[in-house]
Each structure stands twice: as structure tokens, then as C-alpha cells.
PDB file of C-alpha atoms in Angstrom:
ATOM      1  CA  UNK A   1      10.477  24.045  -7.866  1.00 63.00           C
ATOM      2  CA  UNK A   2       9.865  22.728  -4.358  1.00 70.00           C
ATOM      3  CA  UNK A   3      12.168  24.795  -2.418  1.00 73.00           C
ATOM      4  CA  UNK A   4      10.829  27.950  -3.280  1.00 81.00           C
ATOM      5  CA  UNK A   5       8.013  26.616  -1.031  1.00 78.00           C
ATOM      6  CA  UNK A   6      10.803  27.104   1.650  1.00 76.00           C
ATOM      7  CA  UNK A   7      11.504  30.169   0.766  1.00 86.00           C
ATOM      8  CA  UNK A   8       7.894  31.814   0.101  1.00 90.00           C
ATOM      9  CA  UNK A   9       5.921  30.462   3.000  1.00 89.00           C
ATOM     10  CA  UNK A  10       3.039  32.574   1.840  1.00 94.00           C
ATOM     11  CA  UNK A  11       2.727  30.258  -1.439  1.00 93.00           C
ATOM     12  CA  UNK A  12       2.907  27.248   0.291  1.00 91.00           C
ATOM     13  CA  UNK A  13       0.098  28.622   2.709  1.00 94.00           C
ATOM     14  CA  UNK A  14      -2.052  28.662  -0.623  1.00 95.00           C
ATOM     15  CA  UNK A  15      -1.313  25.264  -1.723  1.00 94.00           C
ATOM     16  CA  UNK A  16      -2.539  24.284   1.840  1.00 93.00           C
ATOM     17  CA  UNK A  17      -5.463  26.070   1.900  1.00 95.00           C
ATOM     18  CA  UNK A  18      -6.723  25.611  -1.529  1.00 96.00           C
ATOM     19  CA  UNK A  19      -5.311  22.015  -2.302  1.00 94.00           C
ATOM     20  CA  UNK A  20      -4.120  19.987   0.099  1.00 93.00           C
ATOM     21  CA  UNK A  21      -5.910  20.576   2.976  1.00 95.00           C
ATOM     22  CA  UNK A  22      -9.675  20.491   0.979  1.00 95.00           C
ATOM     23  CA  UNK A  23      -8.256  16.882  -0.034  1.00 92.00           C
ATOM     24  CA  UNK A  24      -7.422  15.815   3.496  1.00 92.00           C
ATOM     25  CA  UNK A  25     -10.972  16.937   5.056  1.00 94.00           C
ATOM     26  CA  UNK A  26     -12.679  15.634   1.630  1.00 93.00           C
ATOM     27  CA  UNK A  27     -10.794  12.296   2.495  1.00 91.00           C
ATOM     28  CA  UNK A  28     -10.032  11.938  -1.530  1.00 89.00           C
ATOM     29  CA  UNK A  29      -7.675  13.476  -3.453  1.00 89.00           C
ATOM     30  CA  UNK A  30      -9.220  16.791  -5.258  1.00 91.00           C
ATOM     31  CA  UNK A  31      -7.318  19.581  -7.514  1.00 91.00           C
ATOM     32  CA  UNK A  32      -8.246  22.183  -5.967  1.00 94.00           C
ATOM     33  CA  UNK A  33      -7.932  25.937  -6.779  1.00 95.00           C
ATOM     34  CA  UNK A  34      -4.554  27.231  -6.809  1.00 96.00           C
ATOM     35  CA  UNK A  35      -4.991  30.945  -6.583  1.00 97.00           C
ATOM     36  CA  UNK A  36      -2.017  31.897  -9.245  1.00 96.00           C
ATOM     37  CA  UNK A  37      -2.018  35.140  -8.202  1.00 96.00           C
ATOM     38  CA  UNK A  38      -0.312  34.541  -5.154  1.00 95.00           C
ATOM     39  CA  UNK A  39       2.825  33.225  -7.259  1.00 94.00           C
ATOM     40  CA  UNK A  40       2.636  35.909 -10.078  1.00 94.00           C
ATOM     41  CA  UNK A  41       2.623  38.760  -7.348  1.00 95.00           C
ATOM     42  CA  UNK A  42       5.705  37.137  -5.407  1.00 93.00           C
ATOM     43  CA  UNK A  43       7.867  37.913  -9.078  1.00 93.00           C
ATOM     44  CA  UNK A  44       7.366  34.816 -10.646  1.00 92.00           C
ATOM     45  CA  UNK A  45       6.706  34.332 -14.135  1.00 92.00           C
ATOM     46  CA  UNK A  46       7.449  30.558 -14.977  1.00 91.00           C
ATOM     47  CA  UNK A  47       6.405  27.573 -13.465  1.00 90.00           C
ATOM     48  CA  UNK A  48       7.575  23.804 -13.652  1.00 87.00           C
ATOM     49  CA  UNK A  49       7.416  20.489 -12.971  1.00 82.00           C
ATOM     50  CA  UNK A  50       4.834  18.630 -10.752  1.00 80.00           C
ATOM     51  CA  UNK A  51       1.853  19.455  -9.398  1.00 87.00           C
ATOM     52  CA  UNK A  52       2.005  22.556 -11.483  1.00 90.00           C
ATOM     53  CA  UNK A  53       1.331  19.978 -14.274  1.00 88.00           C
ATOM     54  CA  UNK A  54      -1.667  19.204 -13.231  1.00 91.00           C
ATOM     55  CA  UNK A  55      -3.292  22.882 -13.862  1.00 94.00           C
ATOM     56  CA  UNK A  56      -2.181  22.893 -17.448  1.00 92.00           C
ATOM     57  CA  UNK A  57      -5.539  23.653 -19.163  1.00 93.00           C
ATOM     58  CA  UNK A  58      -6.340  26.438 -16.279  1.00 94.00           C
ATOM     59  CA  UNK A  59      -2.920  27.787 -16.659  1.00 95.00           C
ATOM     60  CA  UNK A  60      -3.319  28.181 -20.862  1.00 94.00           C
ATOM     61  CA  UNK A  61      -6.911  29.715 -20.442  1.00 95.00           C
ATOM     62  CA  UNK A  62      -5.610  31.933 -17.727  1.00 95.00           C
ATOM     63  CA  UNK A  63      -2.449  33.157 -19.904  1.00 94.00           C
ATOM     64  CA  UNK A  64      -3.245  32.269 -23.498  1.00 95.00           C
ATOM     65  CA  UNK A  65      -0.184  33.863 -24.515  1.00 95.00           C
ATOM     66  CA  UNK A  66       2.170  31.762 -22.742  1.00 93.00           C
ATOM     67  CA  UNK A  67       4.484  29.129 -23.464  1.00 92.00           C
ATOM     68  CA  UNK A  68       4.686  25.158 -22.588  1.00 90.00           C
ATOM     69  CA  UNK A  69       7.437  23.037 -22.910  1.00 89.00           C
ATOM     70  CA  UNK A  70       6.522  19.435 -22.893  1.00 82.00           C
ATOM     71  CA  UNK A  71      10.116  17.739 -21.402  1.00 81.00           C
ATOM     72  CA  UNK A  72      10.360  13.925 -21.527  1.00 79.00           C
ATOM     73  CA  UNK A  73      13.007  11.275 -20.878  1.00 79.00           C
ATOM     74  CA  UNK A  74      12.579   9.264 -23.853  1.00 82.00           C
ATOM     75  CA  UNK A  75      10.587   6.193 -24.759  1.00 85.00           C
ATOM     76  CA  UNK A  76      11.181   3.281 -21.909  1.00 85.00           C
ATOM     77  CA  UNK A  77      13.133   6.158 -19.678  1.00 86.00           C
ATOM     78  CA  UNK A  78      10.049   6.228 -16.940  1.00 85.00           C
ATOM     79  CA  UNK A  79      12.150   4.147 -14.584  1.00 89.00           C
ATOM     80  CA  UNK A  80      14.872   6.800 -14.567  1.00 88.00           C
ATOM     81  CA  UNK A  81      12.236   9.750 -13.964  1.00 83.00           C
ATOM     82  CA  UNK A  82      10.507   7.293 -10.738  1.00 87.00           C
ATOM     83  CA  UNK A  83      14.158   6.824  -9.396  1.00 90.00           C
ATOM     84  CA  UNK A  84      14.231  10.958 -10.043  1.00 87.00           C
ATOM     85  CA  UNK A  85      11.211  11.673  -8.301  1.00 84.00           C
ATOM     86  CA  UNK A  86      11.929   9.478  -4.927  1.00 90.00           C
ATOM     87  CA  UNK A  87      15.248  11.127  -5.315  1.00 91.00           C
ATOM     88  CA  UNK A  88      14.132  14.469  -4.804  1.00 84.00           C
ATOM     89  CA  UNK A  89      10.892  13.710  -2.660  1.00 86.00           C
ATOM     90  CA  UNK A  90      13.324  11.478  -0.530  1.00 88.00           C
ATOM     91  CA  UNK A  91      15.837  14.740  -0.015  1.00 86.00           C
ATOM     92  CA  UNK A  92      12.546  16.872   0.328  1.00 80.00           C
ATOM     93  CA  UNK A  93      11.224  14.464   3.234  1.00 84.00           C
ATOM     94  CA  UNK A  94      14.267  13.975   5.237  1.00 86.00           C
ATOM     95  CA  UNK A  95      13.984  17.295   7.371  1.00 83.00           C
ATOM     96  CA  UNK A  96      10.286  16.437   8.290  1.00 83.00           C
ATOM     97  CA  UNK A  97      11.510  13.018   9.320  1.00 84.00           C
ATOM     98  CA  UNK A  98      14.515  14.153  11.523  1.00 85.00           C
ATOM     99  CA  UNK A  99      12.591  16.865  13.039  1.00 87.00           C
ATOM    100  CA  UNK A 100       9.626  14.559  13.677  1.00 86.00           C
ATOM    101  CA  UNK A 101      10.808  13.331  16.896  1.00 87.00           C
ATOM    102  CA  UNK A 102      11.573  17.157  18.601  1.00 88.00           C
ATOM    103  CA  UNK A 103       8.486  18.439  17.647  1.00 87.00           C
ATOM    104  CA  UNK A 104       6.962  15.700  19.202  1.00 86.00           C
ATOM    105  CA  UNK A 105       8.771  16.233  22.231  1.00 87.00           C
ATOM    106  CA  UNK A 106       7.993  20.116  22.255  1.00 87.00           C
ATOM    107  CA  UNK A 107       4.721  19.431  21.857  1.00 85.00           C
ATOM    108  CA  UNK A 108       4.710  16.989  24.575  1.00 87.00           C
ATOM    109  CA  UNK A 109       6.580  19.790  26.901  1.00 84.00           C
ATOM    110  CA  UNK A 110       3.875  22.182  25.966  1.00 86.00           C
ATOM    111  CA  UNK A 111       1.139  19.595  27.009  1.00 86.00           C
ATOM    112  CA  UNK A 112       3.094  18.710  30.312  1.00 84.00           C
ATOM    113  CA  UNK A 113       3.691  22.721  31.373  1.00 83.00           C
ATOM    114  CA  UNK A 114       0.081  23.320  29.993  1.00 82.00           C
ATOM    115  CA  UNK A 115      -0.972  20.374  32.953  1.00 82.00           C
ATOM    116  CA  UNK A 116       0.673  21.888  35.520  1.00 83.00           C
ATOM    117  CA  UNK A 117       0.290  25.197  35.123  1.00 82.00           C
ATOM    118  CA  UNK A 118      -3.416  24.221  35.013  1.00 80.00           C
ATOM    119  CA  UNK A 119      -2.843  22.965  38.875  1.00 75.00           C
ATOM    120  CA  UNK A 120      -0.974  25.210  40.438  1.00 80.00           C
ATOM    121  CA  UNK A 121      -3.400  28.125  39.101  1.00 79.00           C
ATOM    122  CA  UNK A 122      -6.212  25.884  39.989  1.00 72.00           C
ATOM    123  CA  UNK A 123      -7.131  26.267  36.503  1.00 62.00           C
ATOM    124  CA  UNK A 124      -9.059  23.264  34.393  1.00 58.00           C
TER     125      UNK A 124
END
């Protein structure tokens, strides 16, 4: 799930490199290549949920032998898995939105420091 992104930096580094950020410079949303390696060598050996999902068919060609387990709410339940999702991407979201602001203003700090170190050392 999601926060073992928090606490495996190096697997969220991959779904930057290899997903999201080919999407953002493509300016369209692309799959990617998730390099499963990087999660199989850090001990895992399950995935779930979403956007795991969406390598399926890679994931059963890669590991024929493995298991999927198709989970669903129920028939005229996918109401209560959208309130489930902005549940969880809402609680997921709130720490980048608090520390939105300080970053800002360290980065701001760095800029202003950066300015006038550049004229006391003369320095462009």
C-alpha cells in the first residue's frame, strides 16, 4: 500500500523515474515501466491495490505462477469504493498540503541568502 512508499524511498524513486515523471514531460498520462525488481529485492512478495492494478498482464507474464485475487464491493457499491479512495488519497495528501507553505518559504530563504551571498562575494 501507499505508505510503504514512505517507508522505502528507493521504490518510490522508481515509480518517479519510470512512471510518473515520463508522464509529466510526455504531457499525457503513460504506464510506464515499473522495474519490479526494485520491490521484490526490498522483501516483498505481494502487491495490492491501485496503480499496481494497472500492470496486471505484465505482472502474470512476469510470475506465471502467482496468484490474483479479484476484490470487489458488490454490484451498485462503486460509490462506497470513490468515497474510499478520496478517503485515503485525502489522508495521503494532507502532509504535502500542510508542508506546502514551509517549503515554500525555505525555498524562498535559500533564493534570498543565494542573492546576497551573490553580492557580498561579488559573485553573479
Amino acid at each position: 500500500h501507499t505508505q510503504e512508499l514512505y517507508k522505502h524511498g528507493h521504490i518510490m524513486e522508481m515509480w518517479m523515474e519510470r512512471v510518473v515523471e515520463p508522464s509529466i514531460d510526455a504531457e499525457r498520462v503513460l504506464y510506464g515501466n515499473p522495474d519490479w525488481d526494485v520491490i521484490t529485492s526490498s522483501g516483498f512478495t505481494a502487491v495490492a491495490d491501485f496503480p499496481v492494478s494497472l500492470y496486471f498482464e505484465d505482472l502474470m507474464h512476469r510470475y506465471p505462477d502467482s496468484k490474483f485475487i479479484l476484490t470487489t464491493k458488490g454490484p451498485g457499491r462503486s460509490n462506497d469504493w470513490f468515497r474510499s479512495w478520496e478517503v485515503m488519497t485525502g489522508a495521503a495528501l494532507q502532509p504535502i498540503y500542510v508542508a506546502q507553505p514551509f517549503f515554500r518559504l525555505l525555498r524562498n530563504y535559500g533564493k534570498y541568502f543565494r542573492w546576497l551571498l551573490a553580492h557580498v562575494n561579488d559573485d553573479p
